[in-house]
mmCIF file of C-alpha atoms and ligand atoms in Angstrom:
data_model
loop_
_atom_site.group_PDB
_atom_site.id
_atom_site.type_symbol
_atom_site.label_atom_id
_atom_site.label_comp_id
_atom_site.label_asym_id
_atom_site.label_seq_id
_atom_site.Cartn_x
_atom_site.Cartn_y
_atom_site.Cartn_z
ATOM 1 C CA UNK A 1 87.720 96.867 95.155
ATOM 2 C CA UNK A 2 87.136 95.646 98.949
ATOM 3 C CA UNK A 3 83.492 94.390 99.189
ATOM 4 C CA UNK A 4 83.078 95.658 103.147
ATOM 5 C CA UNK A 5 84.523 99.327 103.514
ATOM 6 C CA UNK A 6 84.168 100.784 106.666
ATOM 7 C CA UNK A 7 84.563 104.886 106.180
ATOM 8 C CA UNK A 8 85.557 107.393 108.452
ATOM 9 C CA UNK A 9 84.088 111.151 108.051
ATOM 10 C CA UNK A 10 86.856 113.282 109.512
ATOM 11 C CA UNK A 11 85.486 116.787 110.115
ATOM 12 C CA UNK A 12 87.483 119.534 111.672
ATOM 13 C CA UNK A 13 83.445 121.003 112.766
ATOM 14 C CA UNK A 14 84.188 124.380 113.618
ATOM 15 C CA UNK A 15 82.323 126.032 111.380
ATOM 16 C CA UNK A 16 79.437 124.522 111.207
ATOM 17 C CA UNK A 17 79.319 125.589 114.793
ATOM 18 C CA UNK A 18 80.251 129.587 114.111
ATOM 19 C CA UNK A 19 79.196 130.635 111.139
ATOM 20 C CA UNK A 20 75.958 130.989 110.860
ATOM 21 C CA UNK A 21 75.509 131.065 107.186
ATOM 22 C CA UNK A 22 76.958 127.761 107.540
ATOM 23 C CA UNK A 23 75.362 126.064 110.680
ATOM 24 C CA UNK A 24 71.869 126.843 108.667
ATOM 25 C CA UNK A 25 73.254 124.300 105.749
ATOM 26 C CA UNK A 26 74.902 121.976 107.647
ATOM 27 C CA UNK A 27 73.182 122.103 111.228
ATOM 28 C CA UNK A 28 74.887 118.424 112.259
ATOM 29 C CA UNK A 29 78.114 119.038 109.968
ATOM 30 C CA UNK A 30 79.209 118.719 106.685
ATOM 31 C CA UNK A 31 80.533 114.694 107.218
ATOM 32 C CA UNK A 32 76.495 113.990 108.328
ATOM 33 C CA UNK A 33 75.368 114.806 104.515
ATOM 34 C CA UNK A 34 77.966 113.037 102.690
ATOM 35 C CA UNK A 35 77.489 109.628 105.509
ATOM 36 C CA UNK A 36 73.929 110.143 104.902
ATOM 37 C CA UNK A 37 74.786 109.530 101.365
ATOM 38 C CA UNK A 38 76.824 106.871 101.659
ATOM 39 C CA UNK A 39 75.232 104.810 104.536
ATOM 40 C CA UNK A 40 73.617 101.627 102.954
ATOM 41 C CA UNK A 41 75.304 101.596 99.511
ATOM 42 C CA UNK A 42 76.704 98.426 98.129
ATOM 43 C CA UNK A 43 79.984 97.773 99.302
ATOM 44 C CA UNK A 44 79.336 100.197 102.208
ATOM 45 C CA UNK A 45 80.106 98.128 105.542
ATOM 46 C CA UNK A 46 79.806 101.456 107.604
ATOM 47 C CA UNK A 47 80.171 104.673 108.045
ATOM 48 C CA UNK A 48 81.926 106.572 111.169
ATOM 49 C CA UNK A 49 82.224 110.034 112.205
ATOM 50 C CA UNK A 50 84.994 112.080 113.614
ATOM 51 C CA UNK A 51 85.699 115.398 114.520
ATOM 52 C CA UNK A 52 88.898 117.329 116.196
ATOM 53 C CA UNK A 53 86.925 117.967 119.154
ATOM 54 C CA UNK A 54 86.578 114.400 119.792
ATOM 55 C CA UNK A 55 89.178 112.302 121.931
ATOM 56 C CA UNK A 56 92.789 112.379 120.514
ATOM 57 C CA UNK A 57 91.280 114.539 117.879
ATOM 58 C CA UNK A 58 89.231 112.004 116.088
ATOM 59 C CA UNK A 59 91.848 109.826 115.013
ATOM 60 C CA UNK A 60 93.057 107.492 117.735
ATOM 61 C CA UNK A 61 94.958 104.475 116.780
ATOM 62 C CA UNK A 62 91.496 102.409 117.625
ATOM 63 C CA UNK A 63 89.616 104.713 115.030
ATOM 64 C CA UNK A 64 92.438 104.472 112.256
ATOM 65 C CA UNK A 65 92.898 100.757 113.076
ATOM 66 C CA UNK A 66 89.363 100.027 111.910
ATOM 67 C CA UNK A 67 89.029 102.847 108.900
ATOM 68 C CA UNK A 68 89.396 101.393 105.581
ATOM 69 C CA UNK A 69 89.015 104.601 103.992
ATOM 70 C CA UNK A 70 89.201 108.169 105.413
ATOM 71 C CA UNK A 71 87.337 111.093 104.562
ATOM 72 C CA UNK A 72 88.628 114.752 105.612
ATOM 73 C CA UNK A 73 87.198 118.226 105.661
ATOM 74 C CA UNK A 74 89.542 120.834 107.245
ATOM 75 C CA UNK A 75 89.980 124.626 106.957
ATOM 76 C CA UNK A 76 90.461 127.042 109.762
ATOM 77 C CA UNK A 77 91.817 124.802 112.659
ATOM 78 C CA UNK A 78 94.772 122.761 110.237
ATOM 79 C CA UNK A 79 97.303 123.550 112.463
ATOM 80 C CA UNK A 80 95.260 122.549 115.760
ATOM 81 C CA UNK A 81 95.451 118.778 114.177
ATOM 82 C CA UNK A 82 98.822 117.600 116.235
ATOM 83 C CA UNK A 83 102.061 116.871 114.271
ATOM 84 C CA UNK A 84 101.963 113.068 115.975
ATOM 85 C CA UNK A 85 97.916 112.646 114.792
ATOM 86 C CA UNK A 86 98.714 113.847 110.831
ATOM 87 C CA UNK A 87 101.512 111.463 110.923
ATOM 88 C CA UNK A 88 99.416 109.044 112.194
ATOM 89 C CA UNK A 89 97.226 109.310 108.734
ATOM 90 C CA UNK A 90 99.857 109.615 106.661
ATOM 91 C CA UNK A 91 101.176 106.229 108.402
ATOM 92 C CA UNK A 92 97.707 104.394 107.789
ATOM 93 C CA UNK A 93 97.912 105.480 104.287
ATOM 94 C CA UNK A 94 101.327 104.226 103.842
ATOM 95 C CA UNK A 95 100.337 101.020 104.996
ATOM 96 C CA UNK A 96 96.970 100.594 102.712
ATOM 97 C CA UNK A 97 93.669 103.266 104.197
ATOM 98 C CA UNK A 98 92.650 105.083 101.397
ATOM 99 C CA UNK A 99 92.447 108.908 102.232
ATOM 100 C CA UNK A 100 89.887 111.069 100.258
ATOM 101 C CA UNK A 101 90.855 115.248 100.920
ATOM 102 C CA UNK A 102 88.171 117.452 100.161
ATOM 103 C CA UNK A 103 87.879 121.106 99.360
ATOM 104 C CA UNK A 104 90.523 123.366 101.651
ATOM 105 C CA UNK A 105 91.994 120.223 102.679
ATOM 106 C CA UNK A 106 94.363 120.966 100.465
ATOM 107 C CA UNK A 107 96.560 122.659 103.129
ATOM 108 C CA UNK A 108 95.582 120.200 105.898
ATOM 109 C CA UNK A 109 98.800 118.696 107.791
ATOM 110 C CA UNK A 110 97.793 114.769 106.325
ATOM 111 C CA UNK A 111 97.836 115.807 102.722
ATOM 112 C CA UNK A 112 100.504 118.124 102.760
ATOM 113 C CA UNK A 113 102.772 115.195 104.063
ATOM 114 C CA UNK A 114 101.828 112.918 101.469
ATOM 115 C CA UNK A 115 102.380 115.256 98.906
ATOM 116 C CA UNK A 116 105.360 116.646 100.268
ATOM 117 C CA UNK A 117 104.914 119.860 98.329
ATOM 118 C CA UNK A 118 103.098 123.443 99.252
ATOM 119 C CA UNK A 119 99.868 122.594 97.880
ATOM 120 C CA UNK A 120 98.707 125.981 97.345
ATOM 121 C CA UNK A 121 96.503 127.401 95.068
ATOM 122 C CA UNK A 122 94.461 130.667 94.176
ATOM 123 C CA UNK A 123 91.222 131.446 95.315
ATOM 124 C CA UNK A 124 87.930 133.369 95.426
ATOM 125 C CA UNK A 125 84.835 133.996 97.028
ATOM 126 C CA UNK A 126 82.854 136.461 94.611
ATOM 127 C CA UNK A 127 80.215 138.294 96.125
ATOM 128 C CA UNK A 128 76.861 136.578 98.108
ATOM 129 C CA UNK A 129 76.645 133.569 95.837
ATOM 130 C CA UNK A 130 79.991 133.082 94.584
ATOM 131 C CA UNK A 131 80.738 131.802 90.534
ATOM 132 C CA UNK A 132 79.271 129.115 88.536
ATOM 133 C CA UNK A 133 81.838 125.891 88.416
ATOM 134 C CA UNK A 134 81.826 123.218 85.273
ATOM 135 C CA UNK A 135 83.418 120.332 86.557
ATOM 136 C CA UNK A 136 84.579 117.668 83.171
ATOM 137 C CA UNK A 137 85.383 114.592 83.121
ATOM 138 C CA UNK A 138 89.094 114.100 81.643
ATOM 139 C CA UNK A 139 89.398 110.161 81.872
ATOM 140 C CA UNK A 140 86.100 108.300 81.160
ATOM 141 C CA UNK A 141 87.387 105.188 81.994
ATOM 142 C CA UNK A 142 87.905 105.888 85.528
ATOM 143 C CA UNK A 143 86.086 104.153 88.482
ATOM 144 C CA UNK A 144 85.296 107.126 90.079
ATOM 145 C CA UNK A 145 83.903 109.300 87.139
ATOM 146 C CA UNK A 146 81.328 106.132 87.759
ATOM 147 C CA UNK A 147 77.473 107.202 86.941
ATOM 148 C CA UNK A 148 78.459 110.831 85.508
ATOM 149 C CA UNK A 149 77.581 112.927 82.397
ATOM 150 C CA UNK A 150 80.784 114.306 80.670
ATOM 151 C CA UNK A 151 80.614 117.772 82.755
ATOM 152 C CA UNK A 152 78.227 118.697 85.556
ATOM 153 C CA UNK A 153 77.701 122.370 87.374
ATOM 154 C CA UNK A 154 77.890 123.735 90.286
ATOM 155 C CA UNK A 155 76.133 127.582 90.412
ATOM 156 C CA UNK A 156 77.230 128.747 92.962
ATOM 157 C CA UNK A 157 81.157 128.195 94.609
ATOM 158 C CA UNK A 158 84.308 129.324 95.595
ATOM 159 C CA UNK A 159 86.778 129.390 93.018
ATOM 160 C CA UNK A 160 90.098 127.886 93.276
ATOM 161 C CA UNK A 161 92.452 127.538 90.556
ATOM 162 C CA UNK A 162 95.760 126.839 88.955
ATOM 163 C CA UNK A 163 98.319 126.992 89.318
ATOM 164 C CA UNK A 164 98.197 124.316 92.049
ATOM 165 C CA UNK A 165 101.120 123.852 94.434
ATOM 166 C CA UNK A 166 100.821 119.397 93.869
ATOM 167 C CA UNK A 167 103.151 116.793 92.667
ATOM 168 C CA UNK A 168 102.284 115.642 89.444
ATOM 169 C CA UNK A 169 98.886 113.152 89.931
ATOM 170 C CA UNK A 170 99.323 109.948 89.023
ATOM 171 C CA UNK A 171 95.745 109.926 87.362
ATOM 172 C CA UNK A 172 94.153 112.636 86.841
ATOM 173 C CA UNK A 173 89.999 112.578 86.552
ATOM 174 C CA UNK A 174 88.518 115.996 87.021
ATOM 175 C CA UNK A 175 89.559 119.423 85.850
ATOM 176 C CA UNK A 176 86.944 122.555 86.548
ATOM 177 C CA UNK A 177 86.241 125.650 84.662
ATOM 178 C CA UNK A 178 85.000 128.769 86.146
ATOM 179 C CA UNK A 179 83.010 131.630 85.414
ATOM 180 C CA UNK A 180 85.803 134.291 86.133
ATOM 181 C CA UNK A 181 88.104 132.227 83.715
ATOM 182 C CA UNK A 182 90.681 130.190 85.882
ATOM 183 C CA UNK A 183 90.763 126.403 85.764
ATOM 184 C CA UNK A 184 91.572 123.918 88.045
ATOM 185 C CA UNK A 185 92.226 120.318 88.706
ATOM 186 C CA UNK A 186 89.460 119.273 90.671
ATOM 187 C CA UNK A 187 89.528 115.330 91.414
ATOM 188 C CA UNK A 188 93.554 113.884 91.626
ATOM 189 C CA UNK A 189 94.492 110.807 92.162
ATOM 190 C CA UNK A 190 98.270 109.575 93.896
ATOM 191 C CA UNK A 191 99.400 106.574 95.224
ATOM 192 C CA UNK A 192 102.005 106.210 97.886
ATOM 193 C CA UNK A 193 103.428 102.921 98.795
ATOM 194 C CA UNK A 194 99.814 100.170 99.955
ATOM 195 C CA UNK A 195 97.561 103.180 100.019
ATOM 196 C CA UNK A 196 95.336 105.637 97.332
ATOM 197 C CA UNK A 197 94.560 109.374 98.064
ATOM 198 C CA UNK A 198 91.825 111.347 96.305
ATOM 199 C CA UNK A 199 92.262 115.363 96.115
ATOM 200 C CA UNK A 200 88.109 115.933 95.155
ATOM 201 C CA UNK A 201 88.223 119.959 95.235
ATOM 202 C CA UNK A 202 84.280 121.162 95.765
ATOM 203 C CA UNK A 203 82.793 121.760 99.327
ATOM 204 C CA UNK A 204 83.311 125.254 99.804
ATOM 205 C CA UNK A 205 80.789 125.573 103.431
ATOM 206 C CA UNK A 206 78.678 128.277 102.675
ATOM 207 C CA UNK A 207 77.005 126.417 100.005
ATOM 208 C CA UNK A 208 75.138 123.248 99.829
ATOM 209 C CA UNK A 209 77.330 121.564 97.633
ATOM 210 C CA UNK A 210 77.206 118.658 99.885
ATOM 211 C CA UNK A 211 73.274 118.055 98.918
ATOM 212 C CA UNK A 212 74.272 117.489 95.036
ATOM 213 C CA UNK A 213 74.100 114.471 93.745
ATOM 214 C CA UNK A 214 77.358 114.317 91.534
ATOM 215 C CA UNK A 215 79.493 115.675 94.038
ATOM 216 C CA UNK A 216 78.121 112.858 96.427
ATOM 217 C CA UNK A 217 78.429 110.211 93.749
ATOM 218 C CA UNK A 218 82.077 111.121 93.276
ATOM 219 C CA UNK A 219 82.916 111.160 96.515
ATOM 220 C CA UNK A 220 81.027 107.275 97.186
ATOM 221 C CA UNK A 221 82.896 106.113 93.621
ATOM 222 C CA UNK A 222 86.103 107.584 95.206
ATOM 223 C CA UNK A 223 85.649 105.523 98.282
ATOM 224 C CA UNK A 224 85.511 102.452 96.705
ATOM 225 C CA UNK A 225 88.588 102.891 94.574
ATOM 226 C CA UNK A 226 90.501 103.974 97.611
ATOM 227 C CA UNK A 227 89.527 100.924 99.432
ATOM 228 C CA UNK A 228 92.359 98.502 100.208
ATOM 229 C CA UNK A 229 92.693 95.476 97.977
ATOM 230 C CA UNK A 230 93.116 93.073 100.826
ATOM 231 C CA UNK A 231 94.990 91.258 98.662
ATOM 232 C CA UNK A 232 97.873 89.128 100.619
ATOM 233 C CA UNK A 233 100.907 90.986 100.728
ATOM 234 C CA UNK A 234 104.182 89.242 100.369
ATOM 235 C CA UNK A 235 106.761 89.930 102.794
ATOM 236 C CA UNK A 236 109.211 92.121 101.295
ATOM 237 C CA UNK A 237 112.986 92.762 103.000
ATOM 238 C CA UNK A 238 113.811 96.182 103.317
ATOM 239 C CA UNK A 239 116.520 97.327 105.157
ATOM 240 C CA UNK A 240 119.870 95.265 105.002
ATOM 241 C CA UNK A 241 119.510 92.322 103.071
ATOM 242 C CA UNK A 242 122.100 89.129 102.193
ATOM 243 C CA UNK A 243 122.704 88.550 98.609
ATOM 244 C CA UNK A 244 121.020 85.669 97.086
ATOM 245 C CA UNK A 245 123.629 84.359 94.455
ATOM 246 C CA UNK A 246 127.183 83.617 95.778
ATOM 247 C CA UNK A 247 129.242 86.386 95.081
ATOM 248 C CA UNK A 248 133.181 85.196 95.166
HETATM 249 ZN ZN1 LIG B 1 86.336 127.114 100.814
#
């Protein structure tokens, strides 16, 4: 774990800005509440924002150059985010940033490519205040269940659940329950080539599940294991390569 992380909020921000429902919750964005959690917290160096409105859609080679771990919240505008900038993350990944998806970033154009699968999933929104979510614990020992009880609710969300379109995770720390039945793996874990990536499923934006504690705890603990070891990296060949034994 990297002592001095310094996070990047990626927000696509639309809706916070037109739907009302949603602007009343989240009246500076979504990535404000969760940096407002995180800002300060040991091992915390600092915390950034981003949005697709901003310059080169938030993620310049400057911003990813100094982001250590990425955080991203997309939805309704995935297919605004350029081709060239999602291959940009998945390229920062490659090479070490940890990437923590949230919610309907499931479909976003960074995740997709480092799943290299459809990543879909089913989904509803029941009525004014949605279904009650149980989110468990499946591995205890992990660094990012970190501070929890075994389960924790949510009362009021959008459902998603299985089956879900992923590549097998490599660890798997969260699976949710829902009122109407389904299940779902919630908090997924996969590792591809230097860097970590965290699928952490609740944020739905017409709720405050931003403002709870455990899903804001996750989300820190998740930063930290995502981090970069920093550790010095040997310099591997790939590509062609001369033998090192003599081979007559
Ligand atoms: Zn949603």
């Amino acid at each position: 774990m990297s002592a001095e992380i310094r996070v990047t909020l990626w927000n696509e921000g639309i809706h916070e800005k037109e739907l009302p429902r949603c602007k009343a919750i989240y009246p500076d964005g979504m990535h404000r509440v969760i940096g407002a959690y995180l800002k300060g917290k040991p091992g915390i160096a600092e915390v950034n924002y981003a949005e697709l409105s901003d310059p080169e859609q938030g993620l310049s080679e400057e911003i990813l150059a100094k982001t250590d771990v990425m955080t991203w919240w997309g939805h309704t505008a995935h297919d605004r985010v350029t081709d060239e900038h999602a291959a940009r993350v998945q390229q920062r990944v490659l090479e070490g940033m940890g990437l923590i998806v949230l919610h309907s970033g499931h479909m976003s154009k960074p995740f997709m490519r480092l799943m290299g699968t459809g990543c879909m999933l089913k989904w509803r929104e029941y009525g004014e205040n949605g279904e009650r979510e149980r989110v468990w614990v499946v591995d205890p020992t992990h660094p990012i269940v970190e501070g929890l009880a075994e389960s924790f609710e949510l009362p009021n969300v959008e459902m998603y659940g299985e089956p879900f379109g992923i590549p097998k995770p490599d660890e798997l720390v969260f699976i949710s329950w829902f009122q109407g039945g389904e299940v779902f793996r919630s908090g997924c874990c996969w590792r591809r080539e230097r860097g970590k990536v965290f699928y952490f499923r609740p944020g739905h934006e017409t709720f405050p599940i931003y403002y709870n504690e455990n899903v804001v705890k996750v989300i820190y603990n998740a930063v930290r294991w995502a981090a970069p070891n920093r550790m010095a990296m040997p310099a591997y060949v790939q590509g062609n390569t001369q033998p090192l034994e003599k081979m007559e």
